[in-house]
Tab-separated table of C-alpha atoms and ligand atoms in Angstrom:
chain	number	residue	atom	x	y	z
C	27	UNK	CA	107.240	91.257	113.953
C	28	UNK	CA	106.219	90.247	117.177
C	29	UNK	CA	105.756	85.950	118.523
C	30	UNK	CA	104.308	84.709	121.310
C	31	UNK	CA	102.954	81.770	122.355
C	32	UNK	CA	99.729	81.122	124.311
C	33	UNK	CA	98.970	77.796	125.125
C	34	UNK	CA	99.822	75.463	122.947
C	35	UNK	CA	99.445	78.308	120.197
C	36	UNK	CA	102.078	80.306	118.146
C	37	UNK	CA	101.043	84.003	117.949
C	38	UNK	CA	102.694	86.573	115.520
C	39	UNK	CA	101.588	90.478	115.002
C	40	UNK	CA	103.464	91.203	111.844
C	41	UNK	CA	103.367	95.383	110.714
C	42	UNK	CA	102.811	96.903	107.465
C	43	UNK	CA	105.552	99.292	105.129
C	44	UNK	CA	105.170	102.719	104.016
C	45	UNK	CA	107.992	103.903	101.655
C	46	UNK	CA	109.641	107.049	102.135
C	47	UNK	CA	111.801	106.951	99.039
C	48	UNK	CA	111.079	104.928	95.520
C	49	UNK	CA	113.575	105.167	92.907
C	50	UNK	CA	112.929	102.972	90.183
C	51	UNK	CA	116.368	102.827	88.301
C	52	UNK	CA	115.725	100.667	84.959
C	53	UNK	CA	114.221	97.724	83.934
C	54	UNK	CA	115.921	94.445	84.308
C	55	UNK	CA	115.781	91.318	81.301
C	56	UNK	CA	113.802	89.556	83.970
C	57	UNK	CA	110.857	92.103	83.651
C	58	UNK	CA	111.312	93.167	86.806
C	59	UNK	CA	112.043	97.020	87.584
C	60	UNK	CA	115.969	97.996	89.457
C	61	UNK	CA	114.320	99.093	92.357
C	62	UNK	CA	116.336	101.794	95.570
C	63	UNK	CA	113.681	102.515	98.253
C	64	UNK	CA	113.661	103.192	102.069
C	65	UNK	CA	110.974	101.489	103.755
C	66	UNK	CA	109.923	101.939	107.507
C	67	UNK	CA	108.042	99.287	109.749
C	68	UNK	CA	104.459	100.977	111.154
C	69	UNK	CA	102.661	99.484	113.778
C	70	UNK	CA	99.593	98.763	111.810
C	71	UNK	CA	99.850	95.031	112.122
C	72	UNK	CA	97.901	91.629	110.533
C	73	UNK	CA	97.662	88.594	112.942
C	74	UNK	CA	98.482	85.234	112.418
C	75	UNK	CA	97.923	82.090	114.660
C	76	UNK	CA	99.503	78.528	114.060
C	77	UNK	CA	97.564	75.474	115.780
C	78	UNK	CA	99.067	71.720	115.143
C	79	UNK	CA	96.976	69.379	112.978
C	80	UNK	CA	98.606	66.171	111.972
C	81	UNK	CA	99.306	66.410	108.408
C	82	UNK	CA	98.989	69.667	105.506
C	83	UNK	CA	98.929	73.287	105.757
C	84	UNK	CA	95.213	74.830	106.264
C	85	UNK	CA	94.424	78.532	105.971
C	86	UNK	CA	91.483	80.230	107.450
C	87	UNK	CA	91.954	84.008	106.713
C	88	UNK	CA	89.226	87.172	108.450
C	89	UNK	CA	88.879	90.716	106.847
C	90	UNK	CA	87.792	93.787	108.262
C	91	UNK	CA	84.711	92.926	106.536
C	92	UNK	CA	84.322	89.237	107.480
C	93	UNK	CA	85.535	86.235	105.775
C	94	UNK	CA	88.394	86.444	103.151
C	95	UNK	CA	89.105	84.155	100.079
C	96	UNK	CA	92.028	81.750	101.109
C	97	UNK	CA	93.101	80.301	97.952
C	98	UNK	CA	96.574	79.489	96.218
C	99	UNK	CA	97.177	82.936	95.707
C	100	UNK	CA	97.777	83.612	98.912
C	101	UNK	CA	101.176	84.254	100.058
C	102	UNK	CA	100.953	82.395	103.483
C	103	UNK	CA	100.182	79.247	101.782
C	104	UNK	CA	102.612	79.589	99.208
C	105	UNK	CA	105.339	80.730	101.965
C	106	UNK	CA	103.880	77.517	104.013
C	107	UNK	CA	103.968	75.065	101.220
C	108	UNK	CA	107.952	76.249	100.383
C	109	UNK	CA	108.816	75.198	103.724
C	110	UNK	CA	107.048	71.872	103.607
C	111	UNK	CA	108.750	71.173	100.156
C	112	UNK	CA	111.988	71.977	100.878
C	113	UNK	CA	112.529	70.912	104.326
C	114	UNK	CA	110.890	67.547	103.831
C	115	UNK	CA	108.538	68.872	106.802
C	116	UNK	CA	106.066	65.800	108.138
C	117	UNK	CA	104.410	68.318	110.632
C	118	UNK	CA	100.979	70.085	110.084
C	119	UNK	CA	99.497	73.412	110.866
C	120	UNK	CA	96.421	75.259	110.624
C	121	UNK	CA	97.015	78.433	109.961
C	122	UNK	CA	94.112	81.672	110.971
C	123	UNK	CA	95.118	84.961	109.529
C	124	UNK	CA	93.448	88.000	110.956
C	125	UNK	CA	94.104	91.299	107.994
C	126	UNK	CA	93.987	94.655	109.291
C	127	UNK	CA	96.605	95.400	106.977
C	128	UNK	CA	94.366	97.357	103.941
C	129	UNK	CA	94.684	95.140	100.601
C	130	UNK	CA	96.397	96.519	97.153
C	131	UNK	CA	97.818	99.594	99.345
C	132	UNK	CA	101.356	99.730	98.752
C	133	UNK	CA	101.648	99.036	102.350
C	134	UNK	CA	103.296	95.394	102.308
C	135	UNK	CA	100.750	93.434	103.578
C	136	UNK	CA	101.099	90.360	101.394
C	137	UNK	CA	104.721	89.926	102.372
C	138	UNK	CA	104.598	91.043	105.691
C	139	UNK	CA	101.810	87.718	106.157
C	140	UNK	CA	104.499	85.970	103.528
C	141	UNK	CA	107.744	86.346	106.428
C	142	UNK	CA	105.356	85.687	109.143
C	143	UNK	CA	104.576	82.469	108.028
C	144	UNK	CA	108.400	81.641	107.314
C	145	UNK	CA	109.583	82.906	111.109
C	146	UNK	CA	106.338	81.428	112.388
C	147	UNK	CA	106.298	78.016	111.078
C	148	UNK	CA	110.121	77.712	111.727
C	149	UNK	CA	109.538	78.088	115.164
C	150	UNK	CA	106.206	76.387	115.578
C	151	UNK	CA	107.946	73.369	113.260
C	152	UNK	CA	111.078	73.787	114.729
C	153	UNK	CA	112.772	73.552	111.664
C	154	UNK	CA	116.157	74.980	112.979
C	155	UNK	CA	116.484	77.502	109.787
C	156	UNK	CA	119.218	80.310	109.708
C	157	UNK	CA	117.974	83.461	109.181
C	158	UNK	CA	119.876	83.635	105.479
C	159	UNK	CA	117.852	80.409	104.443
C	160	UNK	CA	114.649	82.118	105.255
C	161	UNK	CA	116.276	85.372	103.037
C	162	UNK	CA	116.165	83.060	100.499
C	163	UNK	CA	112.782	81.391	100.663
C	164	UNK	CA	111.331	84.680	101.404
C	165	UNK	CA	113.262	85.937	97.449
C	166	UNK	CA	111.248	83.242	96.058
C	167	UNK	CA	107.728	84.482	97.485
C	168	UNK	CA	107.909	88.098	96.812
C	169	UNK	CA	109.888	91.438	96.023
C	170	UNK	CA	109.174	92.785	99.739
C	171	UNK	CA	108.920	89.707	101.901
C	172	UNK	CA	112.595	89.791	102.785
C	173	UNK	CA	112.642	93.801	104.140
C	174	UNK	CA	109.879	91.812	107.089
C	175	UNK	CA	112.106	89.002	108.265
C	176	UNK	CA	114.090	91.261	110.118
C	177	UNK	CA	112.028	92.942	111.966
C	178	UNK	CA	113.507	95.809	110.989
C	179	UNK	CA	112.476	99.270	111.851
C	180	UNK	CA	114.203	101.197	108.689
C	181	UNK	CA	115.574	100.178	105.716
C	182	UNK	CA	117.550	100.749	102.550
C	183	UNK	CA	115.870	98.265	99.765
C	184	UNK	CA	117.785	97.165	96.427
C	185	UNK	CA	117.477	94.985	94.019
C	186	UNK	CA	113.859	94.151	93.354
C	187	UNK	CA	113.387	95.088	96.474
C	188	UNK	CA	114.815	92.160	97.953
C	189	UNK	CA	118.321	93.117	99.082
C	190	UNK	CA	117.631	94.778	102.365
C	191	UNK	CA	120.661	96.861	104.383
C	192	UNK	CA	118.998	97.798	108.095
C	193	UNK	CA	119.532	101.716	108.839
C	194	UNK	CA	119.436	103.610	111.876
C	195	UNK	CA	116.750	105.582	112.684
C	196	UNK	CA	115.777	108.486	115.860
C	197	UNK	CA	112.055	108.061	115.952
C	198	UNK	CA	109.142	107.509	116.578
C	199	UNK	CA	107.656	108.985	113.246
C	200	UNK	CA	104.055	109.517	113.006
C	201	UNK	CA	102.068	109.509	110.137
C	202	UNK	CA	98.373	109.621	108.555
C	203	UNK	CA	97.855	107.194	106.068
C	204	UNK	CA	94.569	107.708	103.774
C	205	UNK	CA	93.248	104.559	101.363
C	206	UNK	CA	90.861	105.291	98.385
C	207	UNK	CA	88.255	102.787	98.349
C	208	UNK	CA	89.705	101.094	94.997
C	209	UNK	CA	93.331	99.424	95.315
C	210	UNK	CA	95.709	99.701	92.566
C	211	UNK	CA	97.765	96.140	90.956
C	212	UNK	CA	101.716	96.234	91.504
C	213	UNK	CA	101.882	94.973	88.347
C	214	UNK	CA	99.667	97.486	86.626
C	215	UNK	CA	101.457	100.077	88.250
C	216	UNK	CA	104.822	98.963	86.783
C	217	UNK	CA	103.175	99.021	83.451
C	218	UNK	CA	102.059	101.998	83.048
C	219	UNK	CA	105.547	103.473	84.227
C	220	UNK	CA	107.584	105.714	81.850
C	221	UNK	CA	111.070	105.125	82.691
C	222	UNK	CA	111.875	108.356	81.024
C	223	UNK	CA	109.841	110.448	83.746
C	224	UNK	CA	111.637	108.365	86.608
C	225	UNK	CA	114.024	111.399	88.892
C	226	UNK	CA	116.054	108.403	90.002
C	227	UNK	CA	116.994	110.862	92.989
C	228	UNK	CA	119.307	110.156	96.104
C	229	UNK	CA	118.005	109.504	99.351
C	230	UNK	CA	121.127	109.807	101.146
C	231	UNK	CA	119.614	112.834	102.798
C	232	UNK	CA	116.603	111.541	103.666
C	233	UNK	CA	118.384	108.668	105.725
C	234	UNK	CA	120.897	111.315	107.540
C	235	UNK	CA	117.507	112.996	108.711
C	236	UNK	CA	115.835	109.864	109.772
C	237	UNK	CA	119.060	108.706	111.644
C	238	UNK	CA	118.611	112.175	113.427
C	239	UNK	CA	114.696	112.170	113.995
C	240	UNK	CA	114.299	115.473	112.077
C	241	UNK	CA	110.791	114.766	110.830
C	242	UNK	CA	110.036	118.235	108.713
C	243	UNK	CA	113.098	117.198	106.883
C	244	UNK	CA	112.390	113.951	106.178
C	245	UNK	CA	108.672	115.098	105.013
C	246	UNK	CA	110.379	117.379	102.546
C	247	UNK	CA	112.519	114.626	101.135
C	248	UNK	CA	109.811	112.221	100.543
C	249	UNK	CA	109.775	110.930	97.087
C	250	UNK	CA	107.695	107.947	94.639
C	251	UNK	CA	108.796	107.175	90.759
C	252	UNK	CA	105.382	105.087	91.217
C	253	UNK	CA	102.864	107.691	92.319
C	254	UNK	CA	102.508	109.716	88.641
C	255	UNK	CA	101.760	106.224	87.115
C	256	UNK	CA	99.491	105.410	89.524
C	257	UNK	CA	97.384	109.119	89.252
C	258	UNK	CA	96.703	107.755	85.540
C	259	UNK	CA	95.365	104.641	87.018
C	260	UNK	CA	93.214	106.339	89.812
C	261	UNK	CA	91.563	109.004	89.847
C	262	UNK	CA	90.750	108.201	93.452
C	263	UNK	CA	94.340	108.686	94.349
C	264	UNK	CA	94.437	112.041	92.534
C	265	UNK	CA	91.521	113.338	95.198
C	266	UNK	CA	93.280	111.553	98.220
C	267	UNK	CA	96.586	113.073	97.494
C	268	UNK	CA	94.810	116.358	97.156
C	269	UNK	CA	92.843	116.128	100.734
C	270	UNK	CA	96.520	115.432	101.894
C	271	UNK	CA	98.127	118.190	100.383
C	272	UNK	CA	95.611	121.019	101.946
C	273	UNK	CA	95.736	119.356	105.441
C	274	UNK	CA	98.452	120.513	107.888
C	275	UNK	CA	100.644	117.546	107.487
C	276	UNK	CA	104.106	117.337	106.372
C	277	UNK	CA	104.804	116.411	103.443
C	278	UNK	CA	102.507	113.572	101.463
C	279	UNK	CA	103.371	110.870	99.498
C	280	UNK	CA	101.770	107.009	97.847
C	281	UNK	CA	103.731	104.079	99.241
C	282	UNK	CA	104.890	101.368	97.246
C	283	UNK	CA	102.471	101.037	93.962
C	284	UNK	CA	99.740	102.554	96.043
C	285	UNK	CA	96.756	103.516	96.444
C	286	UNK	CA	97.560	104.369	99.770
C	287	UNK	CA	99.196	107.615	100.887
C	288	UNK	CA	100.294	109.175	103.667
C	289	UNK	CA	101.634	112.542	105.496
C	290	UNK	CA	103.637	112.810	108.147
C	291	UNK	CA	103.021	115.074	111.299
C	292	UNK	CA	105.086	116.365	114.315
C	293	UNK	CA	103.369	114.390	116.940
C	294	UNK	CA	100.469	112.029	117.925
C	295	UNK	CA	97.889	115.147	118.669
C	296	UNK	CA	98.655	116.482	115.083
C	297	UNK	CA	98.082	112.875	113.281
C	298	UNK	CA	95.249	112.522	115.211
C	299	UNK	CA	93.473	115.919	114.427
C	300	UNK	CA	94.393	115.751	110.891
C	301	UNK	CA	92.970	112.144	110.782
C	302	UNK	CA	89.452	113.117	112.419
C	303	UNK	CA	89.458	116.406	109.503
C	304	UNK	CA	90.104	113.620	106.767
C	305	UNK	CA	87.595	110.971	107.981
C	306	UNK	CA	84.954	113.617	107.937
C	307	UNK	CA	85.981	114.163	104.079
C	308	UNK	CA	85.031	110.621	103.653
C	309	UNK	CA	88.080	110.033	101.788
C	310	UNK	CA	88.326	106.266	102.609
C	311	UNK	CA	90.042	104.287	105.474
C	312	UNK	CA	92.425	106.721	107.409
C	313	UNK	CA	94.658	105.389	109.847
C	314	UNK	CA	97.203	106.688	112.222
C	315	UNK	CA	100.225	104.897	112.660
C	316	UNK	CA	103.728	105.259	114.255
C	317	UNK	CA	106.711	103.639	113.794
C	318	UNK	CA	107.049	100.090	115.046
C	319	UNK	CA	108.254	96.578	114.539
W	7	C5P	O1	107.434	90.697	93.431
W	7	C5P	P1	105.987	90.967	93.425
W	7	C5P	O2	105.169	89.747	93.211
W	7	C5P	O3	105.527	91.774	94.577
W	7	C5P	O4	105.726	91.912	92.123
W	7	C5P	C1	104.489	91.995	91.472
W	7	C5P	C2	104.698	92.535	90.060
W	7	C5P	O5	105.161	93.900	90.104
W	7	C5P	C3	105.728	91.803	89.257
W	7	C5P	O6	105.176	90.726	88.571
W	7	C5P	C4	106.235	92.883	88.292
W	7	C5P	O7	105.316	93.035	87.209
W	7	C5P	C5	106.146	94.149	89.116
W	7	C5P	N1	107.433	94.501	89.764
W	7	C5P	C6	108.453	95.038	88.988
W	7	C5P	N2	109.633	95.383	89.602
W	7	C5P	C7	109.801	95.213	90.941
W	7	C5P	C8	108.759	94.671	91.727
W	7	C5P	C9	107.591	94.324	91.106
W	7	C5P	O8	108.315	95.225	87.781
W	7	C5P	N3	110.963	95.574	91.506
């Protein structure tokens, strides 16, 4: 996550989440799934600017496709209206959310706009937080809000998700990331899981070869408990993870609950071909991304 100001304006760039590991482990009395996943920063990023007013929290929110609902359910007004109930806060702020981030991907960008808004708003409030007090608030908002606050490039995830140890990592990684037209729910995801298909692998491996930039062994090791549940869902994600498999990437995987998926490649020029091959398949939105904070 990147802040700036300009003028009398707060600036922050905050970058989406592929996983390269997903082990869901059980389910917990809370309903929630016992979650171990690696997650990596990519610069793909949703803006977000904070302007005074002089009293409440407003939220004007763009799309790639114009104008966005900016209701309650967003997670920058609930992450903005935590702060202002628990710190007692008599400031204001409008708040002007730009997505590029691609919605109901898998790719974080809910909670990445979620700890935005907590590091923005603490600085443009000056509210003097520690960084564990914002782990907390950012708990309350989300299962993957907390993995953004640090501005971390790779990380080991437990918990719901929630309980984030930083890892080393040799990079930059590139990767293609395809989404399907239709998104998929977290939610429904979850629900449709059968615990007893779950591998529960390691990824112990997989973080020795990011910590030594060996990027053909790290595709190889890539691994999702979420993406079989998610084919039944999507059909969609079926053909996308097809496309990906007869293109020249690395290994392919879904991120998070999906729909989208990615491959990785050896370098910019390969993302970049295999990106132009997949756009002409008309496959969806295809991005190329590195890794980034
Ligand atoms: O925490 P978040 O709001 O992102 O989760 C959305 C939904 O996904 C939850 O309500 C739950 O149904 C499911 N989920 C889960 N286990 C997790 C994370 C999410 O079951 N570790």
């Amino acid at each position: 996550m990147r802040t700036r100001w300009s003028g009398p304006t707060l600036v922050v760039d905050t970058p989406a989440k592929l996983n390269l590991h997903l082990s869901v482990l059980g389910r917990r009395p809370d309903g929630y799934h016992e979650l171990e996943t690696v997650m990596v920063a990519v610069g793909l990023y949703d803006t977000l600017l904070f302007d005074e007013v002089s009293r409440g929290v407003e939220l004007r929110c763009d799309g790639l496709r114009g104008p966005m609902a900016a209701d309650e359910s967003n997670l920058v007004l609930r992450a903005a209206r935590l702060l202002f109930m628990t710190t007692g806060c008599g400031r204001g702020a409008r708040i002007h959310l730009t997505k590029r981030i691609p919605m109901q991907a898998g790719m974080g960008g809910g909670s990445s706009d979620a700890a935005a808004t907590l590091v923005g708003l603490n600085q443009f409030w000056g509210l003097g937080l520690s960084q564990a007090e914002l782990h907390d608030h950012a708990a309350r908002l989300g299962s993957d809000v907390n993995f953004f606050l640090d501005s971390t490039p790779l990380a080991l995830c437990r918990g719901r998700g929630e309980r984030v140890e930083p890892r080393p990592m040799c990079g930059p990684f590139w990767f293609v990331v395809a989404k399907p037209a239709a998104g998929l729910s977290t939610s429904a995801v979850f629900g449709q899981l059968d615990l007893a298909h779950c591998a529960r692998s390691q990824c112990s491996e997989l973080l020795d070869a990011c910590q030594s930039g060996d990027v053909g062994r790290t595709a190889s090791l890539l691994d999702n408990d979420l993406e079989m549940p998610s084919r039944e869902l999507s059909t969609d994600l079926s053909a996308v993870l097809d496309r990906l498999d007869n293109s020249k990437l690395l290994g392919r995987r879904m991120t998070g609950s999906g729909s989208a998926c990615f491959g990785m490649a050896r370098n910019r020029a390969q993302a970049d071909g295999a990106a132009r091959r997949l756009r002409e398949q008309g496959i969806g939105d295809v991005y190329v991304v590195r890794t980034a904070v």
